[in-house]
Amino acid sequence: MSTTSETGPEHTPAGPGGAASDAAAREREQDRELGEAGSQLSTAPKEDLPNLPALGVVGWARWFWRQLTSMRVALLLLLLLSLAAIPGSLIPQTGVDETRVADFREQHEFLAPLYDKIGLFNVYGSVWFSAIYILLFISLIGCIAPRTWQFVGQLRGRPPGAPKRLTRLPAYTTWRTEADPGQVREAALALLKKRRFRAHLAGDAVAAEKGYLREAGNLAFHLALIVMLIAFAWGQLFKSEGNKLIVEGNGFANTLTQYDDFKSGNLFDVADLEPFSFDVKSFTGTYERSGPNKGTPRTYETELVYTEGAYGEEKTTTVKVNEPLVIGDAKVYLVSHGYAPVVTVRDGDGKVVFKDAVPLLPLDSNVTSSGVVKVLDGYRNARGEKEQLGFNAFFVPTFGGSESGTMLSQFPGLDYPVLALSAYHGDLKADSGIPQSVYQMDKTKMKEFKDSDGELFKKMLTPGETMTLPGGAGTVTFEKDVREWAGFQMVQEPGGGWALGGSIVAIAGLAGSLFIQRRRVWVRAVEGPDGVTVVEMAGLGRSESATVPEELGDLAGILYDRAPGAPEPEPSTASSEPSEPSGSPGSPDSPDPQAVPAEGAEKP
Amino acid sequence: MTLAAAPDLVTATSLAAAQNENLAEISNVLIYSAMAVYTLAFFAYIAEWIFGSRSKVARTAAALTPRGEAAKKAPAVTVRKEGGTAVLERPKVVVRAAAGARDVPDGPGAHGGDEQGDLFGRVAVSLTVLAFLVEFGGVLTRALSVQRAPWGNMYEFNITFTTTAVGVYVLLLALKKNVRWLGLFLTTTVLLDLGLAVTVLYTESDQLVPALDSYWLYIHVSTAILCGAVFYVGAVGTILYLFKDSYESKLARGGKPGGFATSVMERLPASASLDKFAYRVNAAVFPLWTFTIIAGAIWAGDAWGRYWGWDPKETWSFITWVAYACYLHARATAGWKGRKAAYLALAAFGCWLFNYYGVNIFVSGKHSYADVGMSALTAIGF
Ligand code: HEM
């Protein structure tokens, strides 16, 4: 593989100023000087200059493919990807927060339809965002495949032979020795092999190379990116996610009908649901009692008894906020919590028509909660007619006292629980066929119970207290039993293992690619005109490393010990050194400021 | 279920709280002391630069003249004579500039070879190390006072971040890297940042909610801070590279930069060295940044049931990551090396900054998950 061939200046890669193309030109010139020796130090695709393609469909297709898989286009696509990800972080997204999207729609009547059209409410699923990353990954595959191939070829082949003029290389050293050229080459070969270089003898020089892991790491990194993308896409397609609120003592079986709400990916099938069931034994929450963080949760955990599969054995476990229960592909997360006071409703005859723990939804961080108690069947009013009862419930686990002037809870723990109820009767319209929230009451067919002042009948109860409904309609008791409920999210997202594996390989590969230096060393030993052996050593790496000259100095120091220096010939012969046919020797009085002493140079 | 807390538990926690307040006080004193020492270091660095301006070096100009060009091509002769008898020396390695680069030597550093300047520079470094230790103590006592890692809010994040950035600088010095030129730029910005932290961002010490109680979170946030500190050091290198590169280009075109610019630029490393420095720093930390994002995803997976959800923080970490990947790519792409790549590096660092400050201040929506884990995220700023 050779470097870019000669082209006119009008074909130099893009660059507005002369400076960039100037630098590029200098670079190419340098590349040519190094010739074969400098090639293949990486498998990066050579820059194709944007020549117009040959005529014909095939020509255009090849041209397009070459463009797509070039470094320049990969870079542009990467840039585009980062820019395209920005709007999704500034505009509310349906996948992240529906309610904020709804708010936005209300506030921006003009913009919202526009945003809808170009998918700005769903950036990461939009056509244009997908187009960018799909192009990028096609480009990546188109780039990786040939590079892998090429790398395998390089592994099979041998490091290229020494360039003619080693003095041209970034790190260079030379000395004269009495030792026989063949012996020097043998010593060099042995030394380089011992240093784990891949080395071989090519003509009058030893050629060696090290650091192949850099390339391997880079390839592994890019391959891992592909694996991660596929795993992520797979996960999205087969994903399912549902929520369920469960009061202490109740249970759940993983079937679609049991969920409060459920979402799934396009290819999800109900049969994919992992079979398991569990009962909630208890929920425990403790809270900071004092200090500026009074009320901050300290523990949140729930004890479950679960069975895997249809007939599995029962096992007990604790689920915490950061520690989901994992069953097969499914994970059970504890995501929320609240209170469920136990309420008993009796009719005018004292018959119990309702007794249950009523889960209420928290409104603030101190778990001020609200909800509805619904008595659907079994109730008859004072006149003996069938009716339904409804109570708006407001609950605080820690009441501030009537003098506090607030009905809001003062603390999330159950220090002074108070339940406030307002009472209605009539038809809850639960049978109308329209699904109803258990936390809301449809009051269109409900009538208020009135107190003696003709106002809505309402009362505040502490545990154990009973209120009597007006007109002999019955009683309501707030039992001395406040249960807690826990909200669970059940998630199944296959492909997580692949994504994780991919990311581990990606990091390892990246580390190899960025920390390992791929470099070459050549050692030439030939007999000079005066019969003394001239040794030349040169090193070549990628420009970012300072270690190439250091390593070369180190190697030279060792080799010098095996082939010690010979006296300098008379000045007249010095200028005709074979290795330096054209260069003018610098003045001995002004040593190069950048010369690095070989290791051990100070020692006698 | 207990309906009232045990009274002895209440007194025990309030005792502990009092002790924690003491520690928080100590932490504040240490942070202010560190600021005082940084200020001294700042003046010492200034003195180094001022005394250094006495020496008039013009290496860059010399290297860029045609004569310098010719001299570069010829490697130094490695064996020389002394008093008639040949004295043999070990071979020396001659280093040539990389392909396409100007062969400009590095400047001598802020002191410019001036002895007094050098003395002030050494004093400045010692003061920086001292300030670092004091600030580190401040961060540590803060952590003890809140009994958790010190990154619960912007104030804590800022003091940890500056400590880490100075720590990176001190570490590079300890590794004998040529980075003293960073000192002035670093102490200036650290002082500004700390000033902001103690005035605008100060927050009483407080504790975290259980959702934060995950070791993945500790790993995630600590590596994020470390990455930020290293990216920051890289960005300073990149900015100086851009200045020095303009200066060198101007000289190469035969221009005459101003006296002040000459005095400062001549003492900085060559643009090629600054560029290389910035690259190495950024490249070294890029895998760690990749790891940081993955650790965050693992934690999000445990806390929220999805490892990636395009939350603004996640999105901006991703944007930052892609931006740095762009920069690394640009350095391997013809026509993008040098200044263009440097602009990409600065843009990438801008993304990082925005992810911390911008997203916290301008982009809302983290409380949107009305669940247990969420307030957690807001609480720690991530
Ligand atoms: C899509 C087409 C892509 C192509 C053609 C491509 C090509 C390359 C090549 C050839 C290198 C090695 C350069 C060198 O030897 O220094 C490289 C390095 C790298 N690539 Fe890509 N890549 C692509 C996509 C990506 C993507 C999607 C990412 C991640 C966001 C990425 C991140 C990197 C990184 C971090 C390096 C290391 C840079 C270095 O070694 O200095 N690449 N890429």
Coordinates of N, CA and C in Angstrom, one line a residue, chain A residues 440-533:
Chain A
Q440 N -59.5 8.7 41.5 CA -60.4 9.9 41.2 C -61.8 9.4 41.2
M441 N -62.7 10.4 41.5 CA -64.1 10.1 41.6 C -64.8 10.9 40.5
D442 N -65.7 10.2 39.8 CA -66.5 10.9 38.8 C -67.8 11.4 39.6
K443 N -67.9 12.8 39.8 CA -68.9 13.3 40.7 C -70.2 13.7 39.9
T444 N -70.2 13.4 38.6 CA -71.4 13.9 37.8 C -72.7 13.4 38.4
K445 N -72.7 12.2 38.9 CA -73.9 11.6 39.4 C -73.9 11.4 40.9
M446 N -73.0 12.1 41.6 CA -72.8 12.0 43.0 C -73.4 13.2 43.7
K447 N -74.0 13.0 44.9 CA -74.5 14.1 45.7 C -73.7 14.2 46.9
E448 N -73.6 15.5 47.4 CA -72.8 15.7 48.6 C -73.7 15.3 49.8
F449 N -73.1 14.7 50.9 CA -73.7 14.7 52.2 C -73.6 16.1 52.7
K450 N -74.6 16.6 53.4 CA -74.5 17.9 53.9 C -74.4 17.9 55.5
D451 N -73.7 18.8 56.0 CA -73.7 18.9 57.5 C -74.8 19.8 57.9
S452 N -74.8 20.1 59.2 CA -75.9 20.9 59.8 C -76.0 22.3 59.2
D453 N -74.9 22.8 58.7 CA -74.9 24.1 58.1 C -75.2 24.1 56.6
G454 N -75.4 22.9 56.1 CA -75.7 22.8 54.7 C -74.4 22.8 53.8
E455 N -73.3 22.6 54.5 CA -72.0 22.5 53.7 C -71.7 21.0 53.5
L456 N -70.7 20.8 52.6 CA -70.3 19.5 52.3 C -69.8 18.8 53.6
F457 N -70.3 17.6 53.9 CA -69.9 16.9 55.1 C -68.5 16.4 55.1
K458 N -67.7 16.9 56.0 CA -66.3 16.4 56.0 C -65.8 16.4 57.5
K459 N -64.8 15.5 57.7 CA -64.3 15.3 59.0 C -62.8 14.8 59.0
M460 N -62.2 15.2 60.1 CA -60.8 14.7 60.3 C -60.8 13.6 61.3
L461 N -60.1 12.5 61.0 CA -60.1 11.4 61.9 C -58.7 11.0 62.3
T462 N -58.5 10.6 63.5 CA -57.2 10.0 63.9 C -57.5 8.5 64.0
P463 N -56.4 7.7 64.0 CA -56.6 6.2 64.0 C -57.6 5.8 65.1
G464 N -58.6 5.0 64.8 CA -59.5 4.5 65.8 C -60.8 5.3 65.8
E465 N -60.8 6.5 65.2 CA -62.0 7.3 65.3 C -63.0 6.9 64.2
T466 N -64.2 7.2 64.5 CA -65.3 6.9 63.6 C -66.1 8.2 63.4
M467 N -66.6 8.4 62.1 CA -67.5 9.5 61.9 C -68.8 8.9 61.5
T468 N -69.9 9.6 61.9 CA -71.2 9.2 61.6 C -71.8 10.0 60.4
L469 N -72.2 9.4 59.4 CA -72.8 10.1 58.2 C -74.1 10.7 58.6
P470 N -74.5 11.9 58.1 CA -75.7 12.5 58.5 C -76.9 11.7 58.0
G471 N -78.0 11.8 58.7 CA -79.3 11.1 58.3 C -79.2 9.6 58.4
G472 N -78.5 9.1 59.3 CA -78.4 7.6 59.5 C -77.9 6.9 58.3
A473 N -77.0 7.5 57.6 CA -76.5 6.9 56.4 C -75.4 5.9 56.7
G474 N -75.0 5.8 57.9 CA -73.9 4.8 58.3 C -72.7 5.5 59.0
T475 N -71.6 4.7 59.1 CA -70.4 5.3 59.8 C -69.2 4.9 58.9
V476 N -68.2 5.7 59.2 CA -66.9 5.4 58.5 C -65.8 5.4 59.6
T477 N -65.0 4.3 59.7 CA -64.0 4.2 60.7 C -62.6 4.2 60.1
F478 N -61.7 5.1 60.7 CA -60.3 5.0 60.3 C -59.7 4.1 61.3
E479 N -59.4 2.8 60.8 CA -58.8 1.8 61.7 C -57.4 2.2 62.2
K480 N -57.1 1.5 63.3 CA -55.7 1.8 63.9 C -54.7 0.9 63.1
D481 N -54.8 1.1 61.8 CA -54.0 0.3 60.9 C -53.7 1.1 59.7
V482 N -52.5 1.6 59.6 CA -52.1 2.3 58.3 C -51.0 1.4 57.7
R483 N -51.4 0.9 56.5 CA -50.4 0.1 55.8 C -49.6 1.0 54.9
E484 N -48.5 0.4 54.4 CA -47.7 1.2 53.4 C -47.8 0.4 52.1
W485 N -47.7 1.2 51.0 CA -47.7 0.5 49.7 C -46.4 0.8 49.1
A486 N -46.0 0.0 48.1 CA -44.7 0.2 47.4 C -45.1 0.1 45.9
G487 N -44.5 1.0 45.1 CA -44.7 1.0 43.7 C -43.6 0.3 43.0
F488 N -43.9 -0.6 42.2 CA -42.8 -1.4 41.5 C -42.8 -1.1 40.0
Q489 N -41.6 -1.2 39.5 CA -41.5 -1.1 38.0 C -40.9 -2.4 37.6
M490 N -41.6 -3.1 36.7 CA -41.0 -4.4 36.1 C -40.5 -4.1 34.7
V491 N -39.2 -4.3 34.5 CA -38.6 -4.0 33.3 C -37.9 -5.2 32.7
Q492 N -38.2 -5.4 31.4 CA -37.4 -6.5 30.7 C -36.8 -5.9 29.5
E493 N -35.4 -5.9 29.5 CA -34.7 -5.3 28.4 C -33.6 -6.2 28.0
P494 N -33.8 -7.1 27.0 CA -32.8 -8.0 26.6 C -31.6 -7.2 25.9
G495 N -30.5 -7.9 25.9 CA -29.3 -7.3 25.2 C -28.4 -6.5 26.1
G496 N -28.8 -6.4 27.4 CA -28.0 -5.6 28.4 C -26.6 -6.3 28.5
G497 N -26.6 -7.6 28.5 CA -25.3 -8.3 28.7 C -24.4 -8.0 27.5
W498 N -25.0 -8.0 26.3 CA -24.1 -7.6 25.1 C -23.6 -6.2 25.2
A499 N -24.5 -5.3 25.6 CA -24.1 -3.9 25.7 C -23.0 -3.8 26.7
L500 N -23.1 -4.5 27.8 CA -22.1 -4.4 28.8 C -20.7 -5.0 28.3
G501 N -20.9 -6.2 27.7 CA -19.7 -6.8 27.2 C -19.0 -5.9 26.1
G502 N -19.9 -5.3 25.3 CA -19.3 -4.4 24.2 C -18.6 -3.2 24.9
S503 N -19.2 -2.7 25.9 CA -18.5 -1.5 26.5 C -17.2 -1.9 27.2
I504 N -17.1 -3.1 27.8 CA -15.9 -3.5 28.4 C -14.8 -3.6 27.3
V505 N -15.1 -4.3 26.2 CA -14.2 -4.4 25.1 C -13.8 -3.0 24.5
A506 N -14.8 -2.1 24.5 CA -14.6 -0.8 23.9 C -13.5 -0.1 24.8
I507 N -13.7 -0.1 26.1 CA -12.7 0.6 26.9 C -11.3 0.0 26.8
A508 N -11.3 -1.4 26.9 CA -10.0 -2.0 26.8 C -9.3 -1.7 25.5
G509 N -10.1 -1.8 24.4 CA -9.6 -1.5 23.1 C -9.1 -0.1 23.0
L510 N -9.9 0.8 23.5 CA -9.5 2.2 23.5 C -8.2 2.5 24.2
A511 N -8.1 1.9 25.4 CA -6.9 2.0 26.2 C -5.7 1.5 25.3
G512 N -5.8 0.4 24.7 CA -4.8 -0.2 23.9 C -4.4 0.8 22.7
S513 N -5.5 1.3 22.1 CA -5.3 2.2 21.0 C -4.6 3.5 21.3
L514 N -4.9 4.0 22.5 CA -4.4 5.3 22.8 C -3.1 5.3 23.7
F515 N -2.8 4.2 24.4 CA -1.7 4.2 25.2 C -0.5 3.4 24.6
I516 N -0.8 2.5 23.7 CA 0.3 1.8 23.1 C 0.8 2.5 21.8
Q517 N 2.1 2.5 21.7 CA 2.7 3.2 20.6 C 3.1 2.1 19.6
R518 N 2.7 2.3 18.3 CA 3.2 1.4 17.3 C 4.5 2.0 16.7
R519 N 5.6 1.3 16.7 CA 6.8 2.0 16.2 C 7.7 1.0 15.5
R520 N 8.6 1.5 14.7 CA 9.6 0.7 14.0 C 11.0 1.1 14.3
V521 N 11.9 0.1 14.3 CA 13.3 0.4 14.5 C 14.1 -0.3 13.4
W522 N 15.1 0.4 12.8 CA 16.0 -0.2 11.8 C 17.4 -0.1 12.3
V523 N 18.1 -1.1 12.1 CA 19.6 -1.0 12.4 C 20.3 -1.5 11.2
R524 N 21.1 -0.5 10.6 CA 21.9 -0.9 9.5 C 23.4 -0.9 9.9
A525 N 24.1 -1.9 9.4 CA 25.5 -2.0 9.7 C 26.2 -2.4 8.4
V526 N 27.1 -1.4 7.9 CA 27.8 -1.7 6.6 C 29.2 -1.3 6.8
E527 N 30.1 -1.8 5.9 CA 31.5 -1.5 6.0 C 31.7 -0.2 5.3
G528 N 32.3 0.8 6.0 CA 32.6 2.1 5.3 C 33.8 1.9 4.4
P529 N 34.1 3.0 3.6 CA 35.2 2.9 2.7 C 36.6 2.7 3.3
D530 N 36.7 3.1 4.6 CA 38.0 2.8 5.3 C 38.0 1.5 6.0
G531 N 37.0 0.7 5.7 CA 37.0 -0.7 6.3 C 36.5 -0.7 7.7
V532 N 36.1 0.4 8.3 CA 35.5 0.4 9.6 C 33.9 0.3 9.5
T533 N 33.3 -0.4 10.4 CA 31.9 -0.6 10.3 C 31.1 0.6 10.7

